């Protein structure tokens, strides 16, 4: 039971860290957009900045899946079905 509690607490801490990091990233993107607006940049420049930041984050996520942990690329449902059916 102790191991299961530790795993649950660990998963909760990771979820909290992810949520906190996402809030920081969203706040930073919004702050950059506000600064661009206040400095008089046109909508096209602000859009390209927003698009570039979003594509950069997507590229980081894609690189992590491709090169760090390729097994994270799927939904995991077929693997769980195989494990539950006793197939390794």
mmCIF file with all atom_site columns, N, CA, C and O in Angstrom, residues 1 7 12-13 27 29 35 46-48 63 66 75 82:
data_model
loop_
_atom_site.group_PDB
_atom_site.id
_atom_site.type_symbol
_atom_site.label_atom_id
_atom_site.label_alt_id
_atom_site.label_comp_id
_atom_site.label_asym_id
_atom_site.label_entity_id
_atom_site.label_seq_id
_atom_site.pdbx_PDB_ins_code
_atom_site.Cartn_x
_atom_site.Cartn_y
_atom_site.Cartn_z
_atom_site.occupancy
_atom_site.B_iso_or_equiv
_atom_site.pdbx_formal_charge
_atom_site.auth_seq_id
_atom_site.auth_comp_id
_atom_site.auth_asym_id
_atom_site.auth_atom_id
_atom_site.pdbx_PDB_model_num
ATOM 1  N N  . UNK A 1 1  ? 0.808  -1.192 0.000   1.00 0.00 ? 1  UNK A N  1
ATOM 2  C CA . UNK A 1 1  ? 0.000  0.000  0.000   1.00 0.00 ? 1  UNK A CA 1
ATOM 3  C C  . UNK A 1 1  ? 0.858  1.266  0.000   1.00 0.00 ? 1  UNK A C  1
ATOM 4  O O  . UNK A 1 1  ? 0.456  2.279  -0.559  1.00 0.00 ? 1  UNK A O  1
ATOM 5  N N  . UNK A 1 7  ? 3.202  6.263  -5.400  1.00 0.00 ? 7  UNK A N  1
ATOM 6  C CA . UNK A 1 7  ? 2.959  6.439  -6.835  1.00 0.00 ? 7  UNK A CA 1
ATOM 7  C C  . UNK A 1 7  ? 1.855  7.477  -7.068  1.00 0.00 ? 7  UNK A C  1
ATOM 8  O O  . UNK A 1 7  ? 1.957  8.314  -7.970  1.00 0.00 ? 7  UNK A O  1
ATOM 9  N N  . UNK A 1 12 ? 0.426  12.951 -8.684  1.00 0.00 ? 12 UNK A N  1
ATOM 10 C CA . UNK A 1 12 ? -0.201 14.227 -8.378  1.00 0.00 ? 12 UNK A CA 1
ATOM 11 C C  . UNK A 1 12 ? 0.787  15.380 -8.444  1.00 0.00 ? 12 UNK A C  1
ATOM 12 O O  . UNK A 1 12 ? 0.462  16.463 -8.937  1.00 0.00 ? 12 UNK A O  1
ATOM 13 N N  . UNK A 1 13 ? 2.013  15.163 -7.948  1.00 0.00 ? 13 UNK A N  1
ATOM 14 C CA . UNK A 1 13 ? 3.034  16.204 -8.007  1.00 0.00 ? 13 UNK A CA 1
ATOM 15 C C  . UNK A 1 13 ? 3.429  16.519 -9.446  1.00 0.00 ? 13 UNK A C  1
ATOM 16 O O  . UNK A 1 13 ? 3.620  17.687 -9.807  1.00 0.00 ? 13 UNK A O  1
ATOM 17 N N  . UNK A 1 27 ? 0.948  32.549 -19.637 1.00 0.00 ? 27 UNK A N  1
ATOM 18 C CA . UNK A 1 27 ? 1.109  33.928 -19.173 1.00 0.00 ? 27 UNK A CA 1
ATOM 19 C C  . UNK A 1 27 ? 2.214  34.641 -19.937 1.00 0.00 ? 27 UNK A C  1
ATOM 20 O O  . UNK A 1 27 ? 2.088  35.828 -20.259 1.00 0.00 ? 27 UNK A O  1
ATOM 21 N N  . UNK A 1 29 ? 3.215  33.979 -23.038 1.00 0.00 ? 29 UNK A N  1
ATOM 22 C CA . UNK A 1 29 ? 2.721  34.265 -24.384 1.00 0.00 ? 29 UNK A CA 1
ATOM 23 C C  . UNK A 1 29 ? 1.794  35.479 -24.383 1.00 0.00 ? 29 UNK A C  1
ATOM 24 O O  . UNK A 1 29 ? 1.877  36.336 -25.261 1.00 0.00 ? 29 UNK A O  1
ATOM 25 N N  . UNK A 1 35 ? 2.793  43.295 -24.888 1.00 0.00 ? 35 UNK A N  1
ATOM 26 C CA . UNK A 1 35 ? 3.908  44.204 -25.163 1.00 0.00 ? 35 UNK A CA 1
ATOM 27 C C  . UNK A 1 35 ? 3.982  44.565 -26.641 1.00 0.00 ? 35 UNK A C  1
ATOM 28 O O  . UNK A 1 35 ? 4.276  45.717 -26.993 1.00 0.00 ? 35 UNK A O  1
ATOM 29 N N  . UNK A 1 46 ? 2.011  40.328 -34.648 1.00 0.00 ? 46 UNK A N  1
ATOM 30 C CA . UNK A 1 46 ? 1.592  39.658 -33.410 1.00 0.00 ? 46 UNK A CA 1
ATOM 31 C C  . UNK A 1 46 ? 1.143  38.234 -33.693 1.00 0.00 ? 46 UNK A C  1
ATOM 32 O O  . UNK A 1 46 ? 1.448  37.321 -32.920 1.00 0.00 ? 46 UNK A O  1
ATOM 33 N N  . UNK A 1 47 ? 0.447  38.029 -34.805 1.00 0.00 ? 47 UNK A N  1
ATOM 34 C CA . UNK A 1 47 ? 0.019  36.685 -35.175 1.00 0.00 ? 47 UNK A CA 1
ATOM 35 C C  . UNK A 1 47 ? 1.222  35.789 -35.470 1.00 0.00 ? 47 UNK A C  1
ATOM 36 O O  . UNK A 1 47 ? 1.276  34.650 -35.019 1.00 0.00 ? 47 UNK A O  1
ATOM 37 N N  . UNK A 1 48 ? 2.185  36.306 -36.224 1.00 0.00 ? 48 UNK A N  1
ATOM 38 C CA . UNK A 1 48 ? 3.376  35.505 -36.524 1.00 0.00 ? 48 UNK A CA 1
ATOM 39 C C  . UNK A 1 48 ? 4.165  35.168 -35.258 1.00 0.00 ? 48 UNK A C  1
ATOM 40 O O  . UNK A 1 48 ? 4.717  34.065 -35.141 1.00 0.00 ? 48 UNK A O  1
ATOM 41 N N  . UNK A 1 63 ? 9.898  16.512 -30.649 1.00 0.00 ? 63 UNK A N  1
ATOM 42 C CA . UNK A 1 63 ? 11.260 15.998 -30.505 1.00 0.00 ? 63 UNK A CA 1
ATOM 43 C C  . UNK A 1 63 ? 11.368 15.087 -29.290 1.00 0.00 ? 63 UNK A C  1
ATOM 44 O O  . UNK A 1 63 ? 12.054 14.055 -29.342 1.00 0.00 ? 63 UNK A O  1
ATOM 45 N N  . UNK A 1 66 ? 9.765  11.792 -30.353 1.00 0.00 ? 66 UNK A N  1
ATOM 46 C CA . UNK A 1 66 ? 10.525 11.065 -31.369 1.00 0.00 ? 66 UNK A CA 1
ATOM 47 C C  . UNK A 1 66 ? 11.850 10.535 -30.850 1.00 0.00 ? 66 UNK A C  1
ATOM 48 O O  . UNK A 1 66 ? 12.238 9.414  -31.167 1.00 0.00 ? 66 UNK A O  1
ATOM 49 N N  . UNK A 1 75 ? -1.637 6.223  -28.222 1.00 0.00 ? 75 UNK A N  1
ATOM 50 C CA . UNK A 1 75 ? -2.594 6.476  -27.149 1.00 0.00 ? 75 UNK A CA 1
ATOM 51 C C  . UNK A 1 75 ? -2.374 5.538  -25.973 1.00 0.00 ? 75 UNK A C  1
ATOM 52 O O  . UNK A 1 75 ? -2.786 5.837  -24.864 1.00 0.00 ? 75 UNK A O  1
ATOM 53 N N  . UNK A 1 82 ? -3.321 -5.458 -24.712 1.00 0.00 ? 82 UNK A N  1
ATOM 54 C CA . UNK A 1 82 ? -2.442 -6.624 -24.797 1.00 0.00 ? 82 UNK A CA 1
ATOM 55 C C  . UNK A 1 82 ? -2.002 -7.079 -23.411 1.00 0.00 ? 82 UNK A C  1
ATOM 56 O O  . UNK A 1 82 ? -1.980 -8.277 -23.119 1.00 0.00 ? 82 UNK A O  1
#
